[in-house]
Short mmCIF file of C-alpha atoms in Angstrom, two decimals:
data_model
loop_
_atom_site.label_atom_id
_atom_site.label_comp_id
_atom_site.label_asym_id
_atom_site.label_seq_id
_atom_site.Cartn_x
_atom_site.Cartn_y
_atom_site.Cartn_z
CA MET A 1 85.27 46.50 -102.81
CA ARG A 2 83.24 44.22 -100.55
CA ARG A 3 86.02 44.11 -97.94
CA ALA A 4 86.38 47.90 -98.04
CA SER A 5 82.64 48.27 -97.51
CA VAL A 6 82.72 45.94 -94.50
CA ILE A 7 85.63 47.88 -92.98
CA ASP A 8 83.80 51.18 -93.49
CA SER A 9 80.76 49.72 -91.76
CA ARG A 10 82.82 48.59 -88.79
CA ILE A 11 84.45 52.01 -88.53
CA SER A 12 80.98 53.63 -88.51
CA GLY A 13 79.90 51.25 -85.77
CA LYS A 14 82.93 52.11 -83.63
CA LEU A 15 82.35 55.82 -84.14
CA ALA A 16 78.76 55.38 -83.01
CA SER A 17 79.86 53.40 -79.96
CA GLY A 18 82.46 56.11 -79.24
CA ALA A 19 79.66 58.61 -78.85
CA MET A 20 78.39 56.71 -75.83
CA PRO A 21 81.33 57.49 -73.47
CA ILE A 22 81.16 61.15 -74.54
CA THR A 23 77.43 61.25 -73.79
CA ALA A 24 78.05 59.53 -70.47
CA THR A 25 80.72 62.13 -69.63
CA VAL A 26 78.35 65.00 -70.42
CA VAL A 27 75.63 63.38 -68.32
CA GLY A 28 78.11 63.00 -65.46
CA LEU A 29 79.13 66.66 -65.67
CA VAL A 30 75.52 67.84 -65.71
CA LEU A 31 74.69 65.66 -62.72
CA GLY A 32 77.77 66.94 -60.89
CA VAL A 33 76.81 70.57 -61.49
CA ALA A 34 73.21 69.83 -60.49
CA ILE A 35 74.33 68.19 -57.24
CA PHE A 36 76.67 71.10 -56.44
CA LEU A 37 73.93 73.68 -57.08
CA SER A 38 71.43 71.64 -55.09
CA VAL A 39 73.78 71.50 -52.09
CA TRP A 40 74.51 75.21 -52.37
CA ILE A 41 70.84 76.20 -52.62
CA ALA A 42 69.95 73.82 -49.78
CA SER A 43 72.61 75.54 -47.66
CA GLU A 44 71.18 78.94 -48.56
CA ASP A 45 67.68 77.74 -47.70
CA SER A 46 68.91 76.35 -44.38
CA GLU A 47 70.53 79.65 -43.44
CA ALA A 48 67.40 81.58 -44.43
CA ASP A 49 65.25 79.17 -42.43
CA GLN A 50 67.47 79.56 -39.36
CA ALA A 51 67.35 83.34 -39.71
CA PHE A 52 63.56 83.19 -39.98
CA ARG A 53 63.32 81.07 -36.83
CA ALA A 54 65.64 83.48 -35.01
CA THR A 55 63.43 86.43 -35.98
CA VAL A 56 60.30 84.65 -34.72
CA ALA A 57 62.08 83.77 -31.46
CA TYR A 58 63.18 87.40 -31.14
CA GLN A 59 59.61 88.67 -31.57
CA ASN A 60 58.36 86.19 -28.98
CA GLY A 61 61.11 87.29 -26.59
CA VAL A 62 60.15 90.95 -26.97
CA ALA A 63 56.52 90.07 -26.21
CA ASP A 64 57.56 88.03 -23.14
CA LEU A 65 59.69 90.94 -21.89
CA MET A 66 56.81 93.41 -22.15
CA SER A 67 54.46 90.98 -20.44
CA SER A 68 56.90 90.43 -17.53
CA ILE A 69 57.44 94.17 -17.00
CA GLN A 70 53.68 94.70 -16.91
CA ASP A 71 53.27 91.81 -14.43
CA ALA A 72 55.94 93.35 -12.18
CA GLU A 73 54.33 96.79 -12.35
CA ILE A 74 50.82 95.44 -11.66
CA GLY A 75 52.07 93.44 -8.67
CA GLN A 76 53.91 96.52 -7.35
CA ARG A 77 50.86 98.76 -7.60
CA GLY A 78 48.59 96.19 -6.01
CA TYR A 79 50.93 95.87 -3.07
CA LEU A 80 51.39 99.64 -2.71
CA LEU A 81 47.64 100.18 -2.64
CA THR A 82 46.64 97.26 -0.42
CA GLY A 83 49.74 96.10 1.45
CA ASP A 84 48.66 92.53 0.60
CA GLU A 85 51.75 90.30 0.15
CA LEU A 86 49.86 88.15 -2.39
CA TYR A 87 50.45 90.88 -4.99
CA LEU A 88 54.19 90.34 -4.62
CA ASN A 89 54.01 86.75 -5.98
CA PRO A 90 53.66 87.75 -9.68
CA TYR A 91 55.92 90.74 -8.95
CA ASN A 92 58.75 88.53 -7.68
CA VAL A 93 58.41 86.04 -10.56
CA ALA A 94 58.46 88.81 -13.14
CA MET A 95 61.38 90.66 -11.53
CA ALA A 96 63.47 87.44 -11.46
CA SER A 97 62.87 86.75 -15.15
CA LEU A 98 63.61 90.16 -16.69
CA ASP A 99 67.41 89.93 -16.94
CA ASN A 100 67.21 86.36 -18.29
CA ILE A 101 64.76 87.40 -21.03
CA ILE A 102 67.01 90.29 -22.10
CA ASP A 103 70.05 87.97 -22.21
CA LYS A 104 68.19 85.55 -24.47
CA LEU A 105 67.15 88.40 -26.77
CA ALA A 106 70.80 89.39 -27.10
CA GLU A 107 71.73 85.79 -28.00
CA VAL A 108 68.93 85.37 -30.55
CA ASP A 109 69.75 88.40 -32.67
CA SER A 110 73.05 90.25 -32.80
CA THR A 111 72.41 92.68 -35.67
CA PRO A 112 73.83 96.20 -35.02
CA VAL A 113 70.37 97.80 -34.83
CA GLN A 114 68.97 95.27 -32.39
CA THR A 115 72.15 95.27 -30.31
CA SER A 116 71.74 99.01 -29.83
CA ASN A 117 68.05 98.56 -28.91
CA ILE A 118 68.86 95.83 -26.42
CA ALA A 119 71.53 97.99 -24.74
CA ALA A 120 69.03 100.85 -24.32
CA LEU A 121 66.38 98.43 -23.10
CA ARG A 122 68.73 96.82 -20.59
CA SER A 123 69.47 100.26 -19.05
CA LEU A 124 65.79 101.25 -18.85
CA VAL A 125 64.75 97.89 -17.38
CA ALA A 126 67.49 98.14 -14.74
CA GLN A 127 66.18 101.60 -13.75
CA LYS A 128 62.60 100.32 -13.74
CA LYS A 129 63.53 97.39 -11.52
CA SER A 130 65.27 99.79 -9.13
CA GLU A 131 62.23 102.06 -9.01
CA LEU A 132 59.89 99.11 -8.36
CA GLN A 133 62.09 97.63 -5.64
CA GLN A 134 62.51 101.02 -3.95
CA SER A 135 58.77 101.62 -3.83
CA VAL A 136 58.03 98.10 -2.47
CA GLU A 137 60.65 98.40 0.27
CA LEU A 138 59.42 101.89 1.14
CA ARG A 139 55.82 100.58 1.43
CA ARG A 140 56.88 98.22 4.21
CA LEU A 141 58.28 101.15 6.21
CA ASP A 142 56.16 104.17 5.28
CA GLU A 143 52.96 103.75 3.22
CA PRO A 144 52.40 107.48 2.50
CA ALA A 145 56.00 107.85 1.33
CA SER A 146 55.69 104.94 -1.09
CA ILE A 147 52.46 106.39 -2.56
CA ALA A 148 54.14 109.77 -2.88
CA LEU A 149 57.03 108.17 -4.75
CA MET A 150 54.64 106.49 -7.15
CA ARG A 151 52.88 109.83 -7.78
CA THR A 152 56.13 111.50 -8.87
CA GLY A 153 55.64 109.87 -12.30
CA GLN A 154 59.15 108.41 -12.39
CA GLY A 155 57.76 104.92 -12.99
CA LYS A 156 55.56 106.15 -15.86
CA ILE A 157 58.49 107.92 -17.49
CA LEU A 158 60.59 104.75 -17.36
CA MET A 159 57.67 102.63 -18.58
CA ASP A 160 57.04 104.97 -21.52
CA GLY A 161 60.72 104.72 -22.44
CA ILE A 162 60.59 100.92 -22.27
CA ARG A 163 57.44 100.84 -24.42
CA ALA A 164 59.05 103.10 -27.01
CA VAL A 165 62.14 100.89 -27.30
CA ILE A 166 60.05 97.71 -27.43
CA HIS A 167 57.81 99.26 -30.09
CA GLN A 168 60.90 100.08 -32.18
CA MET A 169 62.24 96.56 -31.65
CA LYS A 170 58.94 95.09 -32.88
CA GLU A 171 58.99 97.25 -36.00
CA ASP A 172 62.61 96.31 -36.70
CA GLY A 173 61.72 92.67 -36.14
CA VAL A 174 58.78 92.83 -38.56
CA ALA A 175 61.00 94.40 -41.25
CA GLN A 176 63.68 91.80 -40.62
CA LEU A 177 61.08 89.01 -40.75
CA ALA A 178 59.84 90.25 -44.13
CA THR A 179 63.41 90.31 -45.46
CA ARG A 180 64.07 86.79 -44.27
CA LEU A 181 60.77 85.47 -45.62
CA GLU A 182 61.77 86.90 -49.00
CA ALA A 183 65.12 85.11 -48.67
CA VAL A 184 63.31 81.81 -48.03
CA ALA A 185 61.01 82.41 -51.02
CA LEU A 186 64.02 83.27 -53.20
CA GLY A 187 65.69 80.01 -52.23
CA LYS A 188 62.59 78.07 -53.22
CA ARG A 189 62.41 79.88 -56.56
CA ARG A 190 66.06 79.04 -57.18
CA MET A 191 65.39 75.38 -56.50
CA GLN A 192 62.37 75.35 -58.80
CA THR A 193 64.40 77.02 -61.55
CA LEU A 194 67.19 74.50 -61.09
CA LEU A 195 64.76 71.61 -61.34
CA VAL A 196 63.29 72.99 -64.56
CA ILE A 197 66.76 73.50 -66.08
CA PHE A 198 67.84 70.05 -64.99
CA ALA A 199 64.68 68.48 -66.45
CA ILE A 200 65.34 70.22 -69.78
CA LEU A 201 68.98 69.08 -69.80
CA ALA A 202 68.02 65.55 -68.82
CA GLY A 203 65.46 65.44 -71.62
CA GLY A 204 68.00 66.70 -74.14
CA LEU A 205 70.60 64.19 -73.00
CA SER A 206 68.05 61.40 -73.16
CA ILE A 207 67.43 62.29 -76.80
CA LEU A 208 71.19 62.24 -77.47
CA VAL A 209 71.55 58.84 -75.81
CA VAL A 210 68.64 57.41 -77.79
CA ARG A 211 70.05 58.79 -81.03
CA ALA A 212 73.50 57.38 -80.26
CA THR A 213 71.98 54.00 -79.44
CA VAL A 214 69.95 53.95 -82.64
CA THR A 215 72.99 54.98 -84.68
CA ARG A 216 75.04 52.23 -83.10
CA ALA A 217 72.32 49.64 -83.75
CA LYS A 218 72.03 50.73 -87.38
CA ALA A 219 75.80 50.58 -87.82
CA ALA A 220 75.91 47.07 -86.33
CA GLU A 221 73.04 45.96 -88.55
CA LYS A 222 74.78 47.41 -91.59
CA THR A 223 78.01 45.61 -90.64
CA ARG A 224 76.15 42.32 -90.36
CA ASP A 225 74.40 42.83 -93.67
CA GLU A 226 77.67 43.76 -95.37
CA LEU A 227 79.38 40.69 -93.99
CA LEU A 228 76.60 38.20 -94.60
CA GLY A 229 74.36 39.66 -97.27
CA HIS A 230 76.50 39.24 -100.42
CA ALA A 231 76.82 35.46 -100.72
CA ASP A 232 74.47 32.48 -100.66
CA ARG A 233 76.95 30.06 -99.09
CA ARG A 234 80.20 30.57 -97.20
CA LEU A 235 82.67 28.72 -94.97
CA MET A 236 82.33 30.22 -91.50
CA ALA A 237 83.00 29.46 -87.86
CA VAL A 238 79.85 29.63 -85.75
CA MET A 239 79.86 30.18 -81.98
CA ALA A 240 76.76 29.55 -79.83
CA ALA A 241 76.69 30.66 -76.19
CA ASP A 242 74.02 30.31 -73.53
CA LEU A 243 73.74 31.31 -69.85
CA VAL A 244 73.63 28.37 -67.41
CA GLY A 245 70.72 28.34 -64.93
CA TYR A 246 69.10 31.48 -66.33
CA SER A 247 65.54 30.49 -65.33
CA ARG A 248 66.61 29.58 -61.78
CA MET A 249 68.45 32.88 -61.31
CA MET A 250 65.50 34.88 -62.70
CA GLU A 251 63.17 33.17 -60.24
CA ILE A 252 65.43 34.14 -57.32
CA ASP A 253 66.06 37.78 -58.28
CA GLU A 254 64.89 39.08 -61.65
CA ALA A 255 66.28 42.63 -61.37
CA ASP A 256 69.77 41.57 -60.22
CA THR A 257 69.97 38.81 -62.84
CA LEU A 258 68.97 41.15 -65.67
CA ASN A 259 71.46 43.83 -64.57
CA ARG A 260 74.28 41.32 -64.37
CA LEU A 261 73.32 39.76 -67.71
CA LYS A 262 73.32 43.19 -69.36
CA SER A 263 76.77 43.91 -67.92
CA ALA A 264 78.06 40.53 -69.10
CA ARG A 265 76.53 40.98 -72.55
CA HIS A 266 78.17 44.39 -72.88
CA GLY A 267 81.57 42.79 -72.34
CA ILE A 268 80.80 39.76 -74.56
CA ASP A 269 79.56 41.92 -77.43
CA ALA A 270 82.71 44.03 -77.28
CA ILE A 271 84.93 40.94 -77.31
CA ILE A 272 83.08 39.52 -80.34
CA GLU A 273 83.51 42.81 -82.16
CA ASP A 274 87.22 42.96 -81.27
CA HIS A 275 87.67 39.52 -82.90
CA SER A 276 85.92 40.60 -86.12
CA GLY A 277 82.83 38.56 -85.29
CA VAL A 278 79.25 39.42 -86.11
CA ILE A 279 76.36 38.70 -83.76
CA ILE A 280 73.69 36.94 -85.82
CA THR A 281 70.95 36.42 -83.26
CA THR A 282 70.35 37.00 -79.57
CA ALA A 283 67.48 35.63 -77.52
CA GLY A 284 67.61 36.79 -73.93
CA ASP A 285 70.42 34.72 -72.45
CA SER A 286 71.79 33.19 -75.69
CA ILE A 287 74.05 34.42 -78.50
CA VAL A 288 74.93 33.13 -81.97
CA ALA A 289 77.91 34.78 -83.65
CA ALA A 290 79.71 34.15 -86.93
CA PHE A 291 83.40 34.51 -87.75
CA SER A 292 85.27 34.31 -91.02
CA SER A 293 88.10 32.46 -89.24
CA ALA A 294 88.08 29.56 -86.78
CA LEU A 295 91.13 31.11 -85.12
CA SER A 296 89.24 34.33 -84.45
CA ALA A 297 86.29 32.34 -83.11
CA ILE A 298 88.33 30.22 -80.68
CA ASP A 299 90.32 33.25 -79.49
CA CYS A 300 87.01 35.05 -78.88
CA ALA A 301 85.54 32.12 -76.92
CA ILE A 302 88.66 31.81 -74.70
CA GLU A 303 88.63 35.53 -73.94
CA ILE A 304 84.89 35.51 -73.16
CA GLN A 305 85.31 32.73 -70.58
CA LYS A 306 88.30 34.51 -69.01
CA HIS A 307 86.31 37.76 -68.85
CA LEU A 308 83.36 36.04 -67.18
CA GLY A 309 85.70 34.23 -64.79
CA MET A 310 87.04 37.58 -63.57
CA GLN A 311 83.51 38.88 -63.05
CA ASN A 312 82.63 35.78 -61.01
CA ILE A 313 85.71 35.81 -58.81
CA ASP A 314 83.91 37.34 -55.82
CA ARG A 315 80.67 35.40 -56.29
CA SER A 316 79.61 32.19 -54.59
CA GLU A 317 79.40 29.01 -56.65
CA ASN A 318 75.61 29.17 -57.00
CA ASP A 319 75.60 32.88 -57.82
CA ARG A 320 78.01 32.92 -60.77
CA LEU A 321 77.13 33.88 -64.33
CA ARG A 322 78.52 31.04 -66.43
CA PHE A 323 78.04 30.51 -70.13
CA ARG A 324 78.33 27.31 -72.11
CA ILE A 325 79.96 27.80 -75.51
CA GLY A 326 79.72 25.49 -78.51
CA MET A 327 81.59 25.98 -81.78
CA ASN A 328 81.59 24.46 -85.25
CA VAL A 329 83.08 25.37 -88.61
CA GLY A 330 81.68 24.59 -92.05
CA ASP A 331 79.47 25.80 -94.88
CA VAL A 332 76.51 27.99 -93.96
CA ILE A 333 73.62 29.30 -96.03
CA ILE A 334 73.18 33.05 -95.83
CA ASP A 335 69.73 34.52 -96.34
CA ASN A 336 68.78 38.12 -95.63
CA GLY A 337 71.50 38.61 -93.02
CA ASP A 338 70.82 35.33 -91.18
CA ILE A 339 72.66 31.98 -91.40
CA PHE A 340 71.29 28.46 -91.63
CA GLY A 341 72.46 24.90 -91.99
CA ASP A 342 73.91 21.96 -90.07
CA THR A 343 76.99 23.99 -89.11
CA VAL A 344 74.78 26.35 -87.08
CA ASN A 345 72.66 23.53 -85.63
CA ILE A 346 75.71 21.53 -84.55
CA ALA A 347 77.26 24.59 -82.85
CA ALA A 348 74.03 25.03 -80.86
CA ARG A 349 73.99 21.32 -79.89
CA LEU A 350 77.64 21.43 -78.82
CA GLU A 351 76.81 24.41 -76.60
CA SER A 352 74.13 22.36 -74.83
CA ILE A 353 76.59 19.56 -73.95
CA SER A 354 79.41 21.91 -72.94
CA GLU A 355 80.36 22.23 -69.30
CA PRO A 356 79.27 25.39 -67.44
CA GLY A 357 82.01 27.93 -68.10
CA GLY A 358 83.50 25.63 -70.73
CA ILE A 359 83.95 25.41 -74.49
CA CYS A 360 82.99 22.41 -76.61
CA VAL A 361 84.06 22.24 -80.28
CA SER A 362 83.72 19.88 -83.20
CA ARG A 363 86.65 18.00 -84.73
CA SER A 364 86.66 20.42 -87.67
CA VAL A 365 87.33 23.34 -85.31
CA ARG A 366 90.05 21.34 -83.51
CA ASP A 367 91.73 20.54 -86.83
CA HIS A 368 91.67 24.19 -87.95
CA VAL A 369 93.24 25.69 -84.82
CA ARG A 370 95.40 23.13 -83.01
CA LYS A 371 98.54 23.87 -85.05
CA HIS A 372 98.18 27.63 -84.53
CA ARG A 373 97.18 27.93 -80.89
CA LYS A 374 98.60 26.46 -77.70
CA LEU A 375 95.37 24.97 -76.40
CA LYS A 376 94.51 21.74 -74.66
CA PHE A 377 91.89 19.62 -76.46
CA GLU A 378 90.26 16.90 -74.37
CA ASP A 379 88.51 14.26 -76.47
CA ALA A 380 84.87 14.06 -75.36
CA GLY A 381 84.05 11.25 -77.77
CA PHE A 382 81.33 10.94 -80.36
CA GLN A 383 78.10 12.55 -79.25
CA ARG A 384 74.64 11.99 -80.63
CA VAL A 385 72.76 15.28 -80.68
CA LYS A 386 69.19 16.21 -81.45
CA ASN A 387 68.17 16.39 -85.15
CA ILE A 388 71.65 15.41 -86.39
CA SER A 389 71.73 11.90 -87.84
CA LYS A 390 75.43 11.12 -87.43
CA PRO A 391 77.38 11.25 -84.15
CA ILE A 392 79.62 14.31 -83.77
CA SER A 393 83.27 14.01 -82.72
CA THR A 394 83.61 16.54 -79.87
CA PHE A 395 86.42 18.10 -77.84
CA ARG A 396 86.57 20.20 -74.71
CA VAL A 397 88.95 23.16 -75.01
CA TYR A 398 91.13 24.54 -72.23
CA ALA A 399 93.62 27.40 -72.36
CA GLU A 400 97.10 26.26 -71.33
CA ASP A 401 98.50 28.05 -68.27
#
């Protein structure tokens, strides 16, 4: 019954851990949709903003056109009345700019209504320019004739027509500006709505992630309690691992070291679980795990060092995450889900004398596994370790190529 309970606990833990990739997938989909909508709305806002700028430029162009026509007419009248060539300076400048202003108006806005207005305006302005030029040239030859031409009212008729078209263009521009301002405001409202929806979704997903994490932690704790909580003393293999140079790496770059340690721990924890091990304690950069079999423990240690070696392959020598691993097998005392005794203490001491990236085991571990695994055991001699009265026979373990 005890074994069945342990298996059920492990299955629960795996189900809980399985929820994490699903949650991550959902988060990824939500982020993808949010990014797509953000790009789309930003594009809509950009188009509305460009249209708004075009409308403002159009209104300014209409005002410039009216101002230039008035300048030309004022210069013409001043010259007709006085014969002073100085009046022709603003007249000439204005006359030279009229066609260019109309061309720019046509480029700024090409809506059907405004295109029609610009065509009518172009015709009226051409007639007005002709009338102004005719009167100026006539003034140089025959002053009374030029005054008589001005009094016919032809210029006023053309000017009234131009004013009427420009007035209509301004009204159309104002209506168009209001429409485009509403489009800009609509785009902003869409973005605000999207942000609110995304915040709600992000909050909901955060709750799901927290729940999944808590469920996984409870399942792992239950597995440990099931495995260790039913006996006072048991024969177990104990593995102790510790990160080399942790303090030095933290001093250089805390954030990068923590991120890399979390990534490494994620892989190590999964490997321990795959080999039916149970993590007893963790303290920052160290791990103590227990196994019911020395074979499972040594297989786990070999795989951990291979996994870390692959992660370090592109790192410089001083920038590699390397763990020391020590291992011992023997009786342990189990109390409230924790383990105690010389077996645990010796495993921790063997870890401290292991090489960086290496595995150091006691003779008892060597004797348990050497007939069942093709491993190389290098005799490291008898080692005196802290708080252990007798020297420990130690071996360095290497996987055979």
